[in-house]
């Protein structure tokens, strides 16, 4: 059996271990400590914003971010149907209602042209999830939001370092949320961050991630319901070692993607990921669509690759197909693009330290299976 190729694997650049050991040696292992401040500042700077608020994971970052953006029970939040579940659950945690728009056929992000039709008097916000490394068109989203007085939240968990018309994601909305799960471009094992340029929102986020403690002698007097969503100094120590190399991480992801692009170009029945002229795709994963012309289904291809030790993952299942969201769906509403993505998409190994020969091996395996129909 040839060497197993995982879809993702964390990559350490060198300083992570040193910083973690330092945090342990100095006893700063909870949520106070220098590494937390340094990581928050470095990550916010990388997003071109003033404030970063570290939290325990990306899902709670979204919960806090939506609350800070003013999402309240009964509000509607517009979000793409093709997404990972966390942003939608975060809408539900706020007691709000997710309202779905279909995906764009090429970027797989929310179809910005479909947003305006979904706005009602109850709409409070647009939640833009950057999908698999390609950013949403934030200019189009911000234009609609401004016209209708809506808040904008980015879920940038899959797009650290991606650009929209030269501006980095995370700074293109009122609040933006990141995950640092082990498979993300910057990882802290488990971890997340909310970033914002607005001082008032930063204060709200800092208070609410830490139980809304009072100030000074009033410490144990609470004005609002808070949460215990604090990031630890150990997580932040790993994160600091990671964010120091964000540029290199993004370039590596792009190099892997470009290699796949050239090796898989023209294979009948495959749709490859795009990069819009206005965007920088960071290719968090390298996703492909397996269309009927390929000669076998997505699941058959995944099984054949697995036999050769090549791991893949199927794409997300659209929100309109989620049993848990039944009461939030409009009966009979169709999301043809999202449905197709969910049925035909998979992603290939693209971990940072994979070798050129690994990429060639994966591409050759995919190609040879196409010929064998
Ligand atoms: C990974 C991810 C999250 C959630 O991150 P966790 O840290 O696992 O909670 C949220 N949104 C998207 C789009 C993600 O890919």
Coordinates of C-alpha atoms and ligand atoms in Angstrom, one line a residue:
X1 CA 0.0 0.0 0.0
X2 CA 1.5 3.4 -1.0
X3 CA 1.9 6.1 1.6
X4 CA -1.5 7.5 2.8
X5 CA -2.2 11.0 1.7
X6 CA -4.6 12.8 4.1
X7 CA -6.8 15.7 2.8
X8 CA -5.4 18.0 5.5
X9 CA -2.8 17.9 8.2
X10 CA -1.6 20.7 10.5
X11 CA 1.8 22.2 9.5
X12 CA 4.1 23.7 12.1
X13 CA 6.6 26.3 11.1
X14 CA 8.9 26.1 14.1
X15 CA 8.1 28.7 16.7
X16 CA 4.9 27.1 17.9
X17 CA 6.6 24.6 20.2
X18 CA 9.0 27.2 21.6
X19 CA 6.1 29.5 22.5
X20 CA 4.0 26.8 24.0
X21 CA 6.9 25.6 26.2
X22 CA 7.5 29.2 27.2
X23 CA 3.8 29.6 28.2
X24 CA 4.0 26.4 30.2
X25 CA 7.3 27.4 31.9
X26 CA 6.0 30.8 32.9
X27 CA 2.7 29.3 34.2
X28 CA 0.5 31.4 31.9
X29 CA -1.8 28.6 30.7
X30 CA -5.3 30.1 31.0
X31 CA -6.7 33.0 29.1
X32 CA -4.5 35.8 30.5
X33 CA -0.9 36.1 29.1
X34 CA 1.3 37.8 26.6
X35 CA 0.8 35.3 23.8
X36 CA -2.9 36.0 23.7
X37 CA -2.3 39.7 23.3
X38 CA 0.4 39.2 20.8
X39 CA -1.6 36.7 18.7
X40 CA -4.7 38.9 18.8
X41 CA -2.7 41.9 17.6
X42 CA -0.7 40.0 14.9
X43 CA -3.8 38.4 13.5
X44 CA -5.8 41.6 13.5
X45 CA -2.9 43.3 11.7
X46 CA -2.9 40.5 9.1
X47 CA -6.6 41.3 8.5
X48 CA -5.9 45.0 8.3
X49 CA -8.1 45.8 11.3
X50 CA -7.7 47.3 14.7
X51 CA -9.1 44.7 17.0
X52 CA -8.9 40.9 17.4
X53 CA -10.7 39.0 20.1
X54 CA -9.5 35.5 20.6
X55 CA -12.1 32.8 21.5
X56 CA -12.2 29.1 22.0
X57 CA -13.3 28.1 18.5
X58 CA -14.8 29.4 15.2
X59 CA -18.4 28.5 16.1
X60 CA -18.4 30.6 19.2
X61 CA -16.7 33.3 17.3
X62 CA -19.7 33.4 15.0
X63 CA -22.1 33.4 17.9
X64 CA -20.4 36.4 19.5
X65 CA -19.9 38.1 16.2
X66 CA -23.6 37.9 15.3
X67 CA -24.6 39.2 18.8
X68 CA -22.2 42.1 18.5
X69 CA -23.6 42.9 15.1
X70 CA -27.0 43.2 16.8
X71 CA -28.7 40.0 15.7
X72 CA -31.6 39.4 18.1
X73 CA -34.4 36.8 18.5
X74 CA -36.9 37.0 15.6
X75 CA -34.4 38.7 13.2
X76 CA -33.6 37.2 9.8
X77 CA -30.1 36.6 8.7
X78 CA -29.3 36.0 5.0
X79 CA -26.7 33.3 4.4
X80 CA -25.6 31.0 1.6
X81 CA -27.3 27.6 1.3
X82 CA -23.9 26.0 0.5
X83 CA -22.0 26.2 3.7
X84 CA -20.6 24.4 6.7
X85 CA -23.1 24.2 9.5
X86 CA -21.5 26.4 12.1
X87 CA -22.6 29.8 10.8
X88 CA -26.2 28.6 10.5
X89 CA -26.2 27.2 14.0
X90 CA -24.7 30.5 15.3
X91 CA -27.8 32.3 13.8
X92 CA -30.0 29.8 15.6
X93 CA -28.1 30.4 18.9
X94 CA -29.1 34.0 18.6
X95 CA -32.8 33.0 18.3
X96 CA -32.7 34.4 14.7
X97 CA -33.9 32.8 11.5
X98 CA -31.5 31.8 8.7
X99 CA -32.8 32.7 5.2
X100 CA -30.9 31.0 2.4
X101 CA -29.7 32.0 -1.0
X102 CA -28.3 29.6 -3.6
X103 CA -24.6 29.4 -4.3
X104 CA -22.8 30.9 -7.4
X105 CA -21.9 28.2 -9.9
X106 CA -18.3 29.1 -10.2
X107 CA -17.1 30.5 -6.8
X108 CA -19.4 28.3 -4.7
X109 CA -19.9 31.3 -2.5
X110 CA -23.4 32.9 -1.9
X111 CA -25.0 34.3 -5.0
X112 CA -24.9 38.0 -4.3
X113 CA -27.4 38.8 -7.0
X114 CA -30.0 36.7 -5.1
X115 CA -29.7 38.5 -1.8
X116 CA -31.9 41.5 -2.4
X117 CA -35.0 39.4 -3.2
X118 CA -34.7 37.8 0.3
X119 CA -34.7 41.0 2.3
X120 CA -37.8 41.6 4.5
X121 CA -38.5 44.1 7.2
X122 CA -37.1 41.5 9.7
X123 CA -33.8 41.1 7.9
X124 CA -31.0 42.3 10.2
X125 CA -27.8 41.0 8.6
X126 CA -26.0 39.3 5.8
X127 CA -23.6 36.5 6.8
X128 CA -21.0 36.0 4.1
X129 CA -19.2 32.6 4.3
X130 CA -16.1 32.5 2.1
X131 CA -16.1 29.0 0.7
X132 CA -13.1 26.7 0.4
X133 CA -10.7 29.7 0.2
X134 CA -12.5 31.8 -2.5
X135 CA -13.9 35.0 -1.0
X136 CA -17.4 36.2 -1.5
X137 CA -17.8 39.4 -3.5
X138 CA -17.9 41.7 -0.4
X139 CA -18.3 44.9 -2.5
X140 CA -21.6 43.6 -3.9
X141 CA -22.7 42.4 -0.4
X142 CA -21.7 45.7 1.3
X143 CA -23.6 47.7 -1.4
X144 CA -26.8 45.8 -0.8
X145 CA -26.3 46.0 3.0
X146 CA -25.8 49.7 2.9
X147 CA -28.8 50.3 0.8
X148 CA -31.0 48.4 3.3
X149 CA -29.3 49.3 6.5
X150 CA -28.1 45.7 7.3
X151 CA -25.1 44.5 9.3
X152 CA -22.5 42.4 7.5
X153 CA -20.6 39.5 9.1
X154 CA -17.9 37.5 7.4
X155 CA -17.3 33.9 8.2
X156 CA -13.6 33.7 7.0
X157 CA -12.8 30.4 8.6
X158 CA -11.8 29.0 5.3
X159 CA -10.1 32.0 3.8
X160 CA -7.3 33.4 6.0
X161 CA -5.4 35.8 3.8
X162 CA -7.8 35.8 0.8
X163 CA -8.3 39.1 -1.0
X164 CA -11.2 40.9 -2.6
X165 CA -10.0 43.6 -5.0
X166 CA -6.7 43.8 -3.1
X167 CA -8.2 44.0 0.4
X168 CA -7.9 41.1 2.8
X169 CA -10.9 39.3 4.2
X170 CA -11.8 40.0 7.8
X171 CA -11.7 43.7 7.2
X172 CA -14.5 43.8 4.7
X173 CA -17.5 43.7 7.1
X174 CA -18.7 45.0 10.6
X175 CA -17.3 41.9 12.3
X176 CA -15.5 38.9 10.8
X177 CA -15.1 35.5 12.4
X178 CA -12.2 33.0 12.0
X179 CA -11.6 29.4 13.0
X180 CA -8.2 28.0 13.9
X181 CA -9.3 24.3 13.9
X182 CA -6.5 21.9 13.0
X183 CA -7.3 21.8 9.3
X184 CA -7.4 25.6 8.8
X185 CA -4.7 27.7 7.2
X186 CA -3.8 29.1 10.6
X187 CA -4.4 26.7 13.4
X188 CA -4.3 26.7 17.2
X189 CA -5.7 23.1 17.5
X190 CA -9.1 24.5 18.6
X191 CA -9.6 28.2 18.4
X192 CA -11.2 31.2 16.8
X193 CA -11.2 35.0 16.6
X194 CA -13.5 37.8 15.9
X195 CA -11.9 40.8 14.2
X196 CA -13.4 44.3 13.8
X197 CA -12.4 47.9 13.1
X198 CA -15.1 49.2 15.4
X199 CA -14.1 50.0 19.0
X200 CA -17.7 49.7 20.2
X201 CA -18.1 46.2 18.8
X202 CA -14.6 45.2 20.2
X203 CA -15.7 46.2 23.7
X204 CA -18.9 44.3 23.3
X205 CA -17.0 41.2 22.1
X206 CA -14.5 41.4 24.9
X207 CA -17.2 41.7 27.6
X208 CA -19.4 39.0 26.2
X209 CA -16.6 36.4 25.6
X210 CA -15.8 36.7 29.4
X211 CA -19.1 36.5 31.2
X212 CA -19.7 40.3 31.1
X213 CA -17.8 40.8 34.4
X214 CA -18.1 44.3 35.8
X215 CA -15.2 46.7 36.2
X216 CA -13.0 47.1 39.3
X217 CA -14.9 46.7 42.6
X218 CA -18.0 46.0 40.5
X219 CA -16.4 42.9 39.0
X220 CA -19.1 40.5 40.2
X221 CA -21.9 42.8 39.0
X222 CA -23.2 41.7 35.6
X223 CA -25.1 44.0 33.2
X224 CA -25.8 41.4 30.5
X225 CA -25.7 37.7 29.8
X226 CA -22.1 36.8 28.9
X227 CA -20.4 33.6 27.8
X228 CA -17.2 31.8 28.7
X229 CA -15.6 31.6 25.3
X230 CA -12.1 32.6 26.2
X231 CA -9.0 31.4 24.2
X232 CA -6.1 30.1 26.3
X233 CA -2.6 31.5 26.2
X234 CA -1.5 28.1 25.1
X235 CA -3.8 28.2 22.0
X236 CA -2.5 31.7 21.3
X237 CA 1.1 30.6 21.6
X238 CA 0.5 28.1 18.8
X239 CA -1.4 30.7 16.9
X240 CA 1.4 33.3 17.1
X241 CA 3.9 30.8 15.6
X242 CA 1.4 30.2 12.8
X243 CA 0.4 33.7 11.9
X244 CA 4.1 34.7 11.6
X245 CA 4.0 32.5 8.5
X246 CA 0.5 33.3 7.1
X247 CA 2.0 34.6 3.9
X248 CA 4.0 31.5 3.3
X249 CA 1.0 29.3 4.1
X250 CA -1.2 31.0 1.6
X251 CA 1.5 30.8 -1.1
X252 CA 2.0 27.1 -0.5
X253 CA -1.8 26.5 -0.7
X254 CA -1.8 28.4 -4.0
X255 CA 1.2 26.5 -5.4
X256 CA -0.5 23.2 -4.7
X257 CA -3.7 24.5 -6.3
X258 CA -1.9 25.7 -9.4
X259 CA -0.2 22.4 -9.8
X260 CA -3.5 20.5 -9.6
X261 CA -5.0 23.1 -12.0
X262 CA -2.4 22.4 -14.7
X263 CA -2.4 18.6 -14.1
X264 CA -6.2 18.2 -14.2
X265 CA -7.0 20.8 -16.9
X266 CA -9.1 19.3 -19.7
X267 CA -10.0 16.1 -17.9
X268 CA -13.5 15.3 -19.2
X269 CA -16.2 15.6 -16.5
X270 CA -14.2 17.6 -14.0
X271 CA -14.9 21.1 -12.9
X272 CA -12.0 22.8 -11.2
X273 CA -12.0 25.6 -8.7
X274 CA -11.9 29.2 -10.1
X275 CA -10.3 32.4 -9.1
X276 CA -12.3 35.5 -10.1
X277 CA -10.2 38.3 -11.6
X278 CA -11.1 40.5 -8.5
X279 CA -10.2 37.8 -6.0
X280 CA -7.2 36.0 -4.5
X281 CA -8.3 32.4 -3.7
X282 CA -6.3 30.8 -0.9
X283 CA -7.5 27.3 -1.8
X284 CA -8.1 26.2 1.8
X285 CA -9.0 22.9 0.1
X286 CA -8.8 21.9 -3.5
X287 CA -12.3 21.1 -4.5
X288 CA -13.4 19.5 -7.8
X289 CA -16.8 18.6 -9.2
X290 CA -17.3 15.2 -10.7
X291 CA -19.8 15.5 -13.5
X292 CA -21.5 12.7 -15.5
X293 CA -18.9 12.9 -18.3
X294 CA -16.3 11.7 -15.9
X295 CA -17.7 8.2 -16.2
X296 CA -18.1 7.5 -12.5
X297 CA -19.8 9.2 -9.6
X298 CA -18.2 11.4 -7.0
X299 CA -18.6 8.6 -4.4
X300 CA -17.2 5.9 -6.8
X301 CA -14.2 8.1 -7.4
X302 CA -13.7 8.7 -3.7
X303 CA -13.8 5.0 -3.1
X304 CA -11.3 4.2 -5.8
X305 CA -8.9 6.9 -4.6
X306 CA -9.3 5.5 -1.0
X307 CA -8.2 2.1 -2.3
X308 CA -4.9 3.8 -3.3
X309 CA -4.5 5.5 0.0
X310 CA -5.7 8.9 -1.3
X311 CA -8.1 10.5 1.1
X312 CA -10.9 12.8 -0.1
X313 CA -13.9 14.5 1.5
X314 CA -17.3 15.1 0.0
X315 CA -18.5 18.7 -0.2
X316 CA -21.0 20.2 2.3
X317 CA -24.6 19.1 2.1
X318 CA -26.8 22.2 1.3
X319 CA -28.8 23.7 4.1
X320 CA -32.1 23.1 2.3
X321 CA -31.4 19.4 2.8
X322 CA -30.7 19.6 6.6
X323 CA -33.3 17.8 8.7
X324 CA -32.5 20.1 11.7
X325 CA -33.4 23.2 9.7
X326 CA -36.9 21.9 8.6
X327 CA -38.8 24.7 10.2
X328 CA -36.7 27.4 8.6
X329 CA -37.1 26.1 5.0
X330 CA -39.6 27.3 2.5
X331 CA -41.3 24.2 1.2
X332 CA -40.5 23.5 -2.4
X333 CA -37.8 26.1 -2.7
X334 CA -35.0 24.9 -4.9
X335 CA -31.2 25.5 -4.6
X336 CA -30.0 23.9 -7.8
X337 CA -26.4 25.0 -7.6
X338 CA -26.0 24.1 -3.9
X339 CA -27.6 20.7 -4.6
X340 CA -25.2 20.0 -7.4
X341 CA -22.2 21.0 -5.4
X342 CA -23.3 18.8 -2.5
X343 CA -23.8 15.8 -4.9
X344 CA -20.7 16.1 -7.1
X345 CA -18.0 17.9 -5.1
X346 CA -15.1 16.4 -3.3
X347 CA -11.7 17.8 -2.3
X348 CA -8.3 16.3 -2.7
X349 CA -5.3 16.2 -0.4
X350 CA -3.7 19.7 -0.1
X351 CA -1.8 19.7 3.1
X352 CA 0.9 22.3 3.3
X353 CA 3.9 20.0 3.4
X354 CA 2.7 17.6 0.6
X355 CA 5.4 17.0 -2.0
X356 CA 5.1 17.8 -5.7
X357 CA 5.3 14.1 -6.3
X358 CA 2.3 13.6 -4.0
X359 CA 0.3 16.1 -6.1
X360 CA 1.3 14.3 -9.3
X361 CA 0.3 11.0 -7.8
X362 CA -3.2 12.2 -6.9
X363 CA -3.7 13.9 -10.2
X364 CA -2.5 10.8 -12.1
X365 CA -4.8 8.6 -10.1
X366 CA -7.8 10.8 -10.9
X367 CA -6.9 10.9 -14.6
X368 CA -6.4 7.2 -14.9
X369 CA -9.8 6.5 -13.3
X370 CA -11.5 8.8 -15.8
X371 CA -10.1 6.8 -18.7
X372 CA -11.3 3.6 -17.2
X373 CA -15.0 4.2 -17.6
Ligands
LIG1 C1 -14.3 25.4 10.3 C2 -15.4 26.3 10.1 C3 -16.1 26.9 11.1 C4 -16.0 26.5 12.6 O1 -14.9 26.4 13.2 P1 -14.7 25.6 14.6 O2 -13.4 26.2 15.0 O3 -14.6 24.1 14.2 O4 -15.8 25.9 15.5 C5 -17.0 27.9 10.8 N1 -17.3 28.2 9.6 C6 -16.7 27.6 8.5 C7 -17.1 28.1 7.2 C8 -15.7 26.6 8.8 O5 -15.2 26.0 7.7

